XYZ file of C-alpha atoms in Angstrom:
743
model
C -22.781 -35.884 6.223
C -22.158 -38.269 3.136
C -19.944 -41.277 3.332
C -16.583 -41.079 1.664
C -15.877 -42.752 -1.509
C -12.547 -43.083 -3.644
C -13.378 -40.690 -6.314
C -16.094 -38.277 -4.736
C -17.616 -35.685 -7.099
C -15.624 -32.765 -5.381
C -12.401 -34.315 -6.972
C -14.058 -34.163 -10.429
C -12.525 -31.172 -12.103
C -15.082 -31.623 -14.946
C -18.101 -30.747 -12.778
C -19.118 -27.169 -12.080
C -17.749 -25.489 -9.250
C -20.868 -25.042 -7.442
C -21.641 -28.756 -7.445
C -18.147 -29.677 -6.415
C -18.568 -27.164 -3.287
C -21.942 -28.631 -2.295
C -20.688 -32.095 -2.472
C -17.763 -31.416 -0.203
C -19.776 -29.292 2.010
C -22.178 -32.119 2.609
C -19.403 -34.420 3.793
C -18.055 -32.168 6.299
C -18.445 -32.408 9.921
C -18.892 -29.183 12.005
C -15.218 -29.712 13.129
C -14.091 -29.705 9.414
C -16.251 -26.853 8.363
C -14.729 -24.720 11.075
C -11.040 -25.876 10.248
C -11.659 -24.139 6.870
C -12.270 -20.737 8.731
C -9.145 -20.447 10.837
C -5.529 -19.947 10.007
C -2.225 -20.472 11.697
C 1.352 -19.648 11.198
C 5.021 -20.829 11.610
C 7.594 -18.686 13.350
C 7.756 -15.909 15.910
C 4.467 -14.280 16.935
C 3.542 -14.890 20.342
C 5.960 -17.437 21.343
C 7.501 -19.722 18.633
C 5.622 -22.332 16.467
C 7.246 -24.946 14.341
C 6.423 -26.766 11.308
C 5.690 -29.822 13.699
C 3.308 -27.647 15.554
C 1.338 -26.762 12.545
C 1.308 -30.502 11.245
C -0.568 -30.966 14.297
C -2.810 -28.261 14.046
C -3.720 -29.588 10.463
C -4.170 -33.151 11.331
C -6.166 -32.596 14.501
C -8.211 -29.605 13.725
C -8.204 -29.468 9.615
C -6.823 -25.907 9.835
C -7.432 -24.600 6.340
C -4.680 -21.531 5.986
C -0.874 -21.226 6.859
C 1.395 -18.372 7.108
C 4.707 -19.830 7.098
C 6.603 -17.099 4.999
C 5.843 -13.720 3.717
C 5.602 -11.713 7.174
C 7.766 -10.147 9.797
C 8.034 -13.110 12.194
C 8.036 -16.024 9.527
C 9.682 -19.074 9.734
C 11.297 -19.013 6.296
C 12.688 -16.072 4.374
C 15.061 -18.186 1.764
C 12.940 -19.489 -1.189
C 14.459 -23.220 -0.967
C 13.381 -23.424 2.936
C 9.879 -21.798 1.908
C 9.039 -24.245 -1.025
C 10.187 -27.013 1.037
C 7.991 -26.193 4.006
C 5.012 -25.381 1.849
C 4.988 -28.647 0.129
C 5.506 -30.356 3.260
C 2.388 -28.901 4.989
C 0.437 -29.258 1.630
C 1.139 -32.972 1.657
C 0.098 -33.125 5.265
C -3.168 -31.634 4.621
C -3.863 -33.818 1.447
C -2.586 -37.201 2.842
C -3.331 -36.994 6.653
C -6.779 -35.480 6.960
C -10.051 -37.227 6.017
C -11.160 -35.052 3.016
C -7.700 -33.983 1.961
C -8.699 -30.341 1.464
C -5.702 -28.246 0.163
C -4.388 -25.500 2.258
C -4.316 -21.488 1.668
C -1.104 -19.960 2.237
C -1.180 -16.319 2.413
C 1.542 -13.524 2.640
C 2.147 -9.590 3.067
C 3.667 -8.681 -0.055
C 2.576 -5.108 -0.311
C 5.336 -3.845 -2.375
C 6.849 -7.044 -3.982
C 7.789 -10.044 -2.657
C 9.844 -8.304 -0.227
C 9.694 -10.820 2.831
C 11.825 -13.223 0.803
C 15.468 -12.625 0.591
C 15.796 -13.333 -2.996
C 12.672 -11.595 -3.806
C 11.890 -8.402 -6.009
C 10.850 -5.292 -3.727
C 9.217 -2.627 -5.598
C 8.798 0.987 -4.174
C 6.508 1.105 -1.200
C 2.862 2.446 -1.637
C 3.607 6.099 -1.428
C 6.374 5.403 -4.138
C 4.253 3.472 -6.321
C 1.447 6.129 -6.166
C 4.077 8.734 -6.939
C 4.548 7.433 -10.339
C 0.822 8.248 -11.242
C 1.206 5.272 -13.463
C -1.775 2.694 -13.133
C -0.189 0.585 -15.851
C 3.043 0.373 -14.347
C 1.404 -0.310 -10.823
C -0.368 -3.154 -12.533
C 2.692 -4.555 -13.723
C 4.426 -4.215 -10.489
C 1.530 -6.290 -8.824
C 1.596 -9.124 -11.625
C 5.321 -9.297 -10.840
C 4.761 -9.641 -7.170
C 1.872 -12.278 -7.876
C 4.024 -14.429 -10.020
C 6.839 -14.465 -7.569
C 4.497 -15.214 -4.617
C 2.671 -17.827 -6.389
C 5.619 -19.609 -7.453
C 6.810 -19.525 -3.832
C 3.734 -21.535 -2.871
C 1.138 -18.733 -1.529
C -2.155 -18.067 -3.152
C -3.439 -15.102 -1.303
C -1.762 -11.582 -0.772
C -2.944 -9.316 2.027
C -2.571 -6.181 -0.334
C -3.624 -3.699 -1.624
C -3.697 -1.139 1.214
C -6.959 0.808 0.501
C -6.238 3.072 3.310
C -6.203 7.230 2.713
C -3.411 8.796 4.337
C -4.908 11.200 6.416
C -2.357 11.433 9.257
C 1.109 11.465 8.594
C 2.095 10.750 12.142
C 0.503 7.261 11.741
C 3.324 4.473 11.181
C 1.569 2.588 8.278
C 1.542 6.031 6.175
C 4.049 4.491 3.776
C 1.857 1.590 2.811
C -0.779 3.846 1.458
C -1.249 5.570 -1.871
C -1.456 8.781 -0.514
C -4.078 11.464 0.556
C -6.407 11.522 -2.595
C -9.450 9.073 -2.368
C -9.337 9.183 -6.165
C -5.581 8.337 -6.704
C -5.847 5.766 -3.819
C -8.676 4.049 -5.836
C -7.101 4.013 -9.185
C -3.821 2.727 -7.620
C -5.775 -0.246 -5.610
C -7.894 -1.116 -8.546
C -4.542 -1.423 -10.508
C -3.046 -3.628 -7.894
C -6.069 -5.861 -8.024
C -5.949 -6.428 -11.638
C -2.328 -7.048 -11.317
C -2.495 -9.359 -8.627
C -5.618 -11.400 -10.017
C -4.721 -11.231 -13.731
C -7.469 -12.708 -15.987
C -8.441 -15.004 -13.360
C -7.578 -16.773 -10.262
C -7.275 -20.004 -12.291
C -4.008 -18.552 -14.113
C -1.045 -20.178 -12.354
C 0.712 -16.734 -11.833
C -2.230 -14.855 -10.036
C -2.974 -14.482 -6.203
C -6.124 -13.478 -4.393
C -5.850 -10.187 -3.428
C -7.226 -8.701 -0.178
C -8.275 -5.256 0.120
C -7.258 -3.761 3.638
C -8.181 -2.207 6.204
C -12.042 -1.952 5.968
C -13.561 0.624 6.358
C -11.449 3.419 8.118
C -8.132 2.887 9.735
C -5.871 5.683 8.205
C -6.733 8.496 10.626
C -6.393 7.489 14.118
C -6.501 9.745 17.134
C -2.936 11.425 17.692
C -1.557 9.349 14.725
C -1.532 6.405 17.223
C -1.955 2.901 15.419
C -5.150 1.092 15.868
C -6.503 4.103 18.033
C -10.388 4.989 17.273
C -10.996 6.464 14.086
C -13.726 9.428 14.457
C -15.273 10.276 11.235
C -18.595 11.556 10.120
C -20.704 9.349 7.901
C -20.164 11.603 4.998
C -16.443 11.378 5.521
C -16.590 7.625 5.958
C -18.524 7.204 2.692
C -16.645 9.801 0.534
C -13.026 9.359 1.835
C -12.680 6.089 3.146
C -14.926 3.986 1.100
C -13.943 4.940 -2.757
C -10.780 3.023 -2.989
C -12.637 -0.061 -1.461
C -15.118 0.454 -4.109
C -12.734 0.610 -6.853
C -10.953 -2.815 -5.435
C -14.397 -4.311 -5.354
C -15.167 -3.154 -8.897
C -12.368 -5.155 -10.122
C -13.471 -8.198 -8.572
C -10.924 -8.023 -5.393
C -11.173 -11.725 -3.789
C -11.029 -10.836 0.036
C -11.296 -7.897 2.183
C -9.669 -7.552 5.682
C -11.287 -5.453 8.510
C -9.499 -2.898 10.269
C -8.513 -3.013 14.025
C -9.669 -0.042 15.238
C -13.214 1.123 16.238
C -15.298 3.799 14.221
C -18.112 5.414 16.118
C -17.399 3.195 19.002
C -17.860 -0.013 16.947
C -14.703 -2.213 16.235
C -14.472 -3.187 12.660
C -14.263 -6.810 13.432
C -17.320 -7.005 15.575
C -19.657 -4.826 13.431
C -22.327 -6.545 11.359
C -23.082 -2.749 10.281
C -19.880 -2.526 8.579
C -19.039 -6.244 7.473
C -22.505 -7.032 6.253
C -24.868 -4.291 5.750
C -22.254 -2.061 4.301
C -19.622 -4.336 2.647
C -21.970 -7.079 1.471
C -25.410 -5.400 1.494
C -24.458 -1.838 0.038
C -21.274 -2.352 -1.584
C -22.047 -5.379 -3.394
C -18.609 -7.458 -2.180
C -19.223 -11.354 -2.456
C -15.812 -12.716 -1.422
C -14.375 -13.762 1.851
C -13.567 -11.586 4.764
C -10.327 -12.434 6.639
C -9.262 -10.898 10.013
C -6.380 -8.958 10.668
C -3.867 -10.795 12.619
C -5.124 -10.043 16.247
C -8.419 -8.389 15.269
C -10.306 -11.280 16.993
C -8.758 -10.892 20.237
C -8.556 -7.473 20.364
C -12.184 -7.229 21.222
C -11.961 -8.594 24.625
C -8.104 -7.711 25.171
C -8.195 -4.114 24.087
C -11.850 -2.949 22.912
C -13.376 -4.612 25.991
C -16.722 -4.949 24.220
C -16.331 -9.058 24.780
C -15.874 -10.649 27.918
C -13.574 -13.529 26.827
C -12.139 -15.056 23.732
C -15.111 -16.982 23.273
C -17.185 -14.153 23.130
C -15.009 -12.469 20.724
C -15.394 -15.388 18.323
C -19.172 -15.211 18.712
C -19.223 -11.572 17.886
C -17.270 -11.720 14.679
C -18.877 -14.692 13.648
C -22.335 -12.930 13.881
C -20.945 -9.604 12.248
C -19.834 -11.404 9.219
C -16.100 -12.405 9.325
C -15.217 -15.535 7.445
C -11.555 -16.787 8.434
C -9.666 -16.031 11.416
C -6.158 -15.431 10.311
C -4.056 -16.879 13.047
C -6.337 -17.775 16.053
C -6.107 -21.327 14.725
C -6.979 -24.262 17.681
C -8.076 -21.939 20.184
C -10.750 -19.939 17.850
C -11.745 -23.312 16.282
C -12.650 -24.979 19.674
C -14.504 -21.970 20.543
C -16.397 -21.653 17.134
C -17.398 -25.788 17.261
C -18.906 -24.931 20.886
C -20.714 -21.930 19.663
C -22.074 -23.871 16.698
C -23.236 -26.636 18.857
C -24.808 -24.367 21.353
C -26.914 -22.372 18.656
C -25.009 -19.284 19.274
C -23.896 -19.263 15.774
C -25.888 -20.774 13.198
C -24.525 -23.511 11.243
C -26.112 -22.151 7.982
C -24.175 -19.030 8.589
C -20.960 -21.148 9.033
C -21.648 -22.810 5.951
C -21.828 -19.950 3.923
C -18.424 -18.740 5.090
C -17.165 -22.277 4.374
C -18.625 -21.933 0.832
C -16.690 -18.790 0.149
C -13.628 -20.155 1.143
C -13.802 -23.440 -0.825
C -14.891 -21.256 -3.574
C -11.852 -19.649 -3.488
C -9.710 -22.920 -3.376
C -11.315 -24.257 -6.198
C -11.035 -21.141 -8.099
C -7.185 -21.030 -7.527
C -6.848 -24.461 -8.869
C -5.833 -26.010 -5.566
C -7.626 -28.962 -5.765
C -6.021 -30.019 -8.927
C -2.434 -28.997 -8.097
C -1.493 -27.751 -4.442
C 2.477 -27.926 -5.040
C 4.931 -25.811 -6.170
C 8.221 -26.464 -8.070
C 11.707 -25.185 -6.424
C 13.563 -25.075 -9.585
C 10.846 -22.844 -10.932
C 10.729 -20.800 -7.886
C 14.467 -20.201 -7.936
C 14.045 -19.164 -11.534
C 11.288 -16.702 -11.070
C 11.780 -15.030 -7.727
C 13.919 -12.233 -7.992
C 14.476 -12.909 -11.871
C 16.194 -10.353 -13.915
C 13.222 -9.159 -15.799
C 11.296 -8.546 -12.431
C 14.259 -6.475 -11.330
C 14.154 -4.379 -14.485
C 10.399 -3.926 -13.595
C 11.472 -2.645 -10.124
C 13.849 -0.433 -11.507
C 11.425 1.062 -14.128
C 8.982 1.779 -11.176
C 11.534 3.422 -9.001
C 12.469 5.591 -11.893
C 8.925 6.867 -12.454
C 8.704 7.494 -8.619
C 11.389 9.857 -8.103
C 10.011 13.303 -7.013
C 12.112 16.419 -7.290
C 10.896 18.803 -4.655
C 13.326 21.619 -5.298
C 16.258 22.205 -7.634
C 18.299 25.421 -8.355
C 20.339 23.839 -11.209
C 22.572 21.869 -9.104
C 21.087 18.861 -10.554
C 21.591 16.996 -12.711
C 25.146 16.588 -11.842
C 28.359 16.371 -13.976
C 29.093 12.697 -14.498
C 32.744 13.774 -13.906
C 32.155 15.381 -10.503
C 33.779 14.253 -7.384
C 31.156 13.175 -5.126
C 30.808 12.663 -1.155
C 28.084 10.239 -0.522
C 26.760 10.679 3.311
C 23.857 9.840 5.386
C 22.326 6.829 7.349
C 20.266 5.742 4.268
C 23.100 5.879 1.508
C 24.154 2.385 2.066
C 21.651 0.620 4.140
C 19.882 -1.877 2.204
C 16.724 -2.587 4.734
C 16.188 1.179 5.322
C 15.628 1.503 1.454
C 13.336 -1.380 1.196
C 11.388 -0.075 4.073
C 8.527 -1.944 5.618
C 6.844 -5.099 4.919
C 10.458 -6.471 4.006
C 13.174 -8.714 5.195
C 14.588 -7.090 8.525
C 17.972 -7.901 7.527
C 20.050 -7.755 4.321
C 21.303 -11.390 4.478
C 20.887 -13.023 1.049
C 19.350 -9.799 -0.344
C 20.656 -8.205 -3.582
C 19.871 -4.578 -3.076
C 21.354 -1.578 -5.185
C 22.144 0.983 -2.474
C 22.265 4.909 -3.127
C 25.788 4.474 -2.654
C 26.193 1.425 -5.289
C 24.124 3.550 -7.644
C 26.129 6.557 -7.754
C 29.430 4.510 -7.829
C 28.208 2.876 -11.248
C 27.456 6.040 -12.819
C 29.781 8.522 -11.668
C 32.890 9.010 -13.441
C 34.764 11.200 -10.944
C 35.704 10.058 -7.455
C 33.134 8.651 -5.119
C 34.040 8.833 -1.270
C 31.684 7.428 1.400
C 31.425 8.662 5.020
C 28.097 8.051 6.722
C 28.657 10.624 9.282
C 25.417 9.603 11.275
C 23.092 6.721 11.878
C 19.414 7.209 11.870
C 19.639 8.467 15.480
C 23.522 9.129 16.371
C 26.350 10.664 15.056
C 28.932 8.595 13.389
C 32.292 10.631 12.722
C 30.698 13.727 11.341
C 33.969 15.252 11.138
C 35.339 12.844 8.731
C 32.178 13.636 6.332
C 32.803 17.451 6.680
C 36.360 16.919 5.684
C 35.465 14.819 2.775
C 33.025 17.273 1.789
C 35.489 20.085 1.381
C 37.303 18.071 -1.114
C 34.306 17.096 -3.100
C 32.420 19.111 -5.775
C 29.214 18.020 -4.467
C 27.788 16.336 -1.316
C 24.765 13.799 -1.721
C 23.247 13.190 1.911
C 20.572 10.478 2.149
C 18.604 10.921 5.120
C 15.094 10.177 6.407
C 13.593 6.983 8.266
C 14.704 3.319 8.961
C 13.187 0.045 8.280
C 9.493 -1.061 8.813
C 8.803 0.223 12.459
C 9.278 3.959 10.882
C 10.732 5.222 13.941
C 13.858 7.230 14.660
C 14.186 4.907 17.721
C 13.336 5.333 21.393
C 15.688 8.379 21.847
C 14.664 12.040 23.182
C 15.861 13.733 20.147
C 13.427 12.055 18.086
C 10.454 12.725 20.553
C 9.417 9.317 20.917
C 9.102 6.526 23.526
C 9.584 2.680 23.070
C 5.923 2.153 23.412
C 4.941 4.454 20.314
C 6.171 2.263 17.650
C 5.434 2.175 15.006
C 3.978 5.891 15.226
C 5.897 9.531 15.450
C 4.938 12.522 17.429
C 7.261 14.669 15.420
C 7.935 14.661 11.439
C 11.438 16.451 12.072
C 14.614 14.596 11.183
C 16.516 13.343 14.726
C 19.230 15.578 15.945
C 21.937 13.550 14.467
C 20.620 13.840 11.030
C 19.997 17.701 11.250
C 23.510 18.069 12.789
C 25.237 15.823 9.840
C 23.228 18.033 7.062
C 24.020 21.308 8.830
C 27.740 20.432 9.008
C 27.889 19.738 5.203
C 26.194 22.755 4.333
C 28.672 25.066 6.180
C 31.579 23.838 4.276
C 30.350 25.619 1.433
C 30.018 22.502 -0.929
C 26.706 22.425 -2.653
C 24.542 19.711 -0.573
C 21.860 17.392 -2.265
C 19.618 16.165 0.089
C 17.744 12.799 -0.745
C 14.876 11.680 1.424
C 14.327 7.885 1.944
C 11.032 7.996 3.985
C 7.640 6.336 4.216
C 5.991 9.391 5.337
C 6.271 13.380 4.787
C 8.962 14.979 6.836
C 9.406 18.288 8.343
C 12.230 19.624 6.264
C 11.434 23.204 6.113
C 15.273 24.153 7.202
C 16.495 21.567 4.396
C 14.310 23.452 1.800
C 15.538 26.746 2.809
C 19.249 25.852 2.764
C 19.954 23.244 0.508
C 19.862 23.774 -3.301
C 18.018 20.499 -4.332
C 16.058 17.936 -2.706
C 15.020 14.733 -4.148
C 12.398 12.734 -2.655
C 13.243 8.720 -3.168
C 10.322 7.275 -0.680
C 11.202 3.615 0.076
C 12.474 3.026 -3.469
C 12.949 -0.909 -3.072
C 15.271 -3.494 -4.568
C 16.704 -1.230 -7.509
C 16.112 2.025 -5.766
C 19.738 2.975 -5.610
C 20.307 2.877 -9.109
C 17.173 4.900 -9.686
C 18.279 7.703 -7.534
C 21.793 7.797 -8.939
C 20.340 7.809 -12.339
C 17.978 10.806 -11.489
C 20.661 12.752 -9.752
C 22.950 12.440 -12.757
C 20.414 13.134 -15.287
C 20.281 9.816 -16.919
C 16.337 9.829 -16.262
C 14.082 12.504 -15.585
C 12.451 12.916 -12.345
C 8.713 12.513 -13.370
C 7.367 11.611 -9.851
C 4.783 13.513 -8.268
C 3.720 14.134 -4.669
C 0.793 11.763 -3.517
C 0.526 13.549 -0.358
C 1.352 17.009 1.074
C 4.362 17.768 3.048
C 3.735 20.191 6.058
C 6.281 22.495 7.475
C 5.774 20.840 10.941
C 3.495 18.268 12.780
C 2.067 21.441 14.342
C 0.680 22.382 10.908
C -1.355 19.285 10.444
C -3.605 18.789 8.602
C -2.018 19.988 5.303
C -3.932 17.987 2.724
C -5.226 19.378 -0.455
C -8.716 18.345 -0.371
C -9.833 20.353 2.663
C -13.276 21.901 3.283
C -13.694 25.742 2.679
C -12.403 28.037 5.293
C -15.019 30.662 6.037
C -13.169 34.234 6.711
C -15.676 36.270 8.891
C -13.480 39.038 9.528
C -11.046 39.523 6.533
C -9.403 37.607 3.844
C -6.104 37.775 5.650
C -6.956 35.407 8.028
C -5.343 32.423 6.120
C -1.897 32.922 6.534
C 0.694 31.420 3.715
C 2.492 29.613 6.717
C -0.499 27.011 7.006
C -0.031 26.068 3.388
C 2.104 22.773 3.089
C 5.706 23.213 2.283
C 5.185 20.789 -0.701
C 1.580 20.518 -1.945
C 0.028 17.217 -3.209
C 0.726 16.935 -6.952
C 4.051 18.728 -6.672
C 7.161 17.796 -8.672
C 9.700 19.079 -10.794
C 11.576 17.950 -13.864
C 14.838 18.731 -15.768
C 12.902 20.015 -18.826
C 9.929 22.227 -19.327
C 6.434 21.697 -20.414
C 3.967 24.045 -21.753
C 0.138 22.924 -21.379
C -2.156 24.374 -24.205
C -5.586 25.529 -23.681
C -7.897 23.175 -22.133
C -11.193 22.087 -23.510
C -13.708 19.274 -22.794
C -15.701 17.233 -25.192
C -19.135 18.103 -23.655
C -19.895 21.002 -21.023
C -23.100 19.122 -20.232
C -23.365 15.463 -18.854
C -26.098 13.188 -17.432
C -25.479 11.913 -13.909
C -24.238 8.909 -15.383
C -22.415 10.451 -18.374
C -18.858 11.265 -19.283
C -16.900 14.002 -20.606
C -13.322 14.203 -21.778
C -10.881 16.992 -20.691
C -8.410 17.551 -23.705
C -5.329 19.620 -23.982
C -1.900 19.832 -25.873
C 1.228 19.477 -23.749
C 4.685 20.346 -25.335
C 8.054 19.426 -24.122
C 9.789 23.072 -24.685
C 12.821 22.033 -23.080
C 16.220 20.331 -24.399
C 15.797 16.768 -22.745
C 13.165 13.912 -22.666
C 11.002 14.222 -19.632
C 7.746 13.308 -17.940
C 4.839 15.382 -16.606
C 1.451 14.515 -15.323
C -1.891 16.313 -16.291
C -3.934 16.470 -13.063
C -7.546 17.346 -13.369
C -9.385 18.605 -10.095
C -12.871 19.409 -9.658
C -14.855 21.897 -7.443
C -18.514 21.335 -6.810
C -20.055 24.918 -7.082
C -23.266 24.476 -5.814
C -23.555 21.266 -3.695
C -26.307 20.240 -1.446
C -23.587 20.255 1.336
C -20.117 21.551 1.972
C -17.840 19.756 -0.156
C -14.001 20.130 -0.308
C -12.385 22.871 -2.091
C -11.036 20.528 -4.723
C -10.689 16.700 -5.282
C -8.547 14.942 -7.968
C -10.913 13.598 -10.579
C -8.609 12.330 -13.283
C -4.701 12.347 -14.214
C -2.654 11.135 -17.158
C 1.053 10.839 -16.945
C 2.812 11.850 -20.464
C 6.546 11.431 -21.661
C 7.840 13.453 -24.341
C 11.011 13.930 -26.283
C 12.425 17.713 -26.696
C 9.981 19.715 -28.865
C 7.290 16.992 -29.093
C 3.708 17.740 -28.658
C 0.821 15.396 -27.494
C -2.720 16.133 -27.001
C -3.670 14.430 -23.650
C -7.292 13.194 -23.262
C -8.372 12.512 -19.550
C -11.877 11.034 -19.412
C -14.205 12.309 -16.451
C -17.426 10.305 -15.720
C -19.868 11.073 -12.860
C -18.222 8.647 -10.587
C -14.985 10.555 -10.806
C -16.621 13.945 -9.537
C -19.794 12.210 -7.734
C -20.217 11.411 -4.096
C -21.076 8.067 -2.347
C -24.690 8.256 -0.970
C -26.042 6.252 1.844
C -26.730 3.441 -0.213
C -23.390 3.068 -1.438
C -24.043 4.192 -4.915
C -21.699 6.951 -6.538
C -24.072 9.788 -7.760
C -23.047 13.146 -9.390
C -25.396 15.655 -7.983
C -27.072 17.723 -10.646
C -25.249 21.160 -10.964
C -22.389 23.277 -11.905
C -18.913 21.766 -11.428
C -15.496 23.504 -12.247
C -12.873 21.181 -13.740
C -9.035 22.667 -13.451
C -5.696 21.757 -14.860
C -3.184 24.225 -13.482
C -4.572 27.824 -13.576
C -6.939 26.726 -16.401
C -10.541 26.093 -15.619
C -13.859 24.906 -17.473
C -17.303 24.819 -16.035
C -19.504 21.701 -16.712
C -23.044 21.091 -15.780
C -24.659 17.707 -14.528
C -28.134 17.598 -15.699
C -31.061 16.181 -13.656
C -31.941 12.413 -14.505
C -34.486 12.474 -17.427
C -37.773 10.872 -16.461
């Protein structure tokens, strides 16, 4: 360890980062090294922790990361308080620790800066994916990064790279749906948006791909339950979105809580080192999920105590423990001193953390400006971006010409999600509406409708609320708009018998049906004879077969965010076209699961009628209607033969043959006709969203490379096996051949 000097080389921004890191690392004690590998929090988690408590941890244990805002139990949710706390704690780290290493603040801003009351909330993951618009998703992430960084945080625990395989799972809403390809494209776009042209950009944040390697198909849909998948499915369903994030240079990766093949991810060297770093080539930091370390002894029972859990995670390849703070640090110091954790391995983790802090420019400027934060967070331009994204996400599931509505119509607005801001924001958002500026569905309809707008809620999420008043109002209305679905964050309808849930099942569901109170409201409105338009505000597919059979129109709004009510209203009244397309299939009931589009072939040894239509989803992946009509011309490819690393392009003209401007998505699917093993009946391999005026035609080009149609092999490489592949757009198909690699 070097002696200190007034102007040590690690403070010299003219030196290469590598030299600054090595100079600083050479000066650090084991305790100071360990401090950079643990994080702490301020707020309510397992008990309350104050700013003063965090100060003590920084001074006494050189703790290097803090979460004081941007999560469910955070200390602060208003921007002025956030900036004051961040700057104060940075000052403590810089002036009251020996080496003055700045803090890294982390947040969960998964769909905008939604845990800050003034922040801009975009649609949640499913809604983002429903836009099928990579540029728009990248823009949403860039807005989020700007608001997060100006608030004082530099690391965002996003994007969620999990592929939605189990709709009962309570975190389905965070995902980009059931297609590995779509999830990967959206995850890559988010990384580009968060990290911009480089982490030295003052408007960028370090992105975190989570939850590695497989989290989203837990047994029974119960969060953190084991995920039992074959090595083939692990590679080809769960890894591709992480590969896309890594290809975009994602700064950090977070392991999943659960076990795969009996191995908890946080303790698996196979996953965190051999696979993630060795085969996939990731070179950033690995940061634990919140209680991921302690779960090894508290839940998985693969460690005897906390100290053993710390040892296992460190030797597996974990760099940073998010929230264990002093307890984790004390154990790690003793493990290093005992030789149970090698100091050279500790140094590698510290190098990665310091490299991230240097790249973020924290050694040059760790503070944030309160005035700038006020100007940026929730800025009008950002709200406009949120509105644009919400508009593009609106997915019209069915319509018998009830929509778009007449602007002069008298409208009843009803339902638990018509005027409840926090339900509209959905999970990973402020849990109450104090200080928020959310345009609800009721607000939006009132702003665009010239007729009389009457509001009668009729039901909460779980209980009736004067349904009779809603029924009487419906009788006097030209149309009723009923907004039903799920509530905020926990994605539960509540611990009630009619919802089929119990208190200890949060945040998961055993049924996908609406609670009795909501079904009763919708039925009562339908029985008035007034046309009823259903709006689903939800974070997962719901079983709405009765609504689909009895209501003329259904619009899926997902969790649409800050400006979502405006987007819903504009779509209902025809000011914008519902151009969203489903990123996940809607089953008829939970008993019909799984209904995903990319299933494996079903052999029929007795006869072709074994597959009943009732097995099919109510609304399939990629579905969505428009207010106009499109015709797809003949599909061609630029080359019917390609090398294992080559590219071809699908081309076809798209014409808007209707009488209004609208959007559609050209979706290209691939089927492997002669694989070396059984492969899905189809996979998405390319897409392009196009918006056209009436009568306009555009030739759409969708590039298809070998990676788009290939498989991930045992080494982590994406390869297209030589042979024939069928590419499909709608009913059209073209066969291409991937040729063997030439010698």
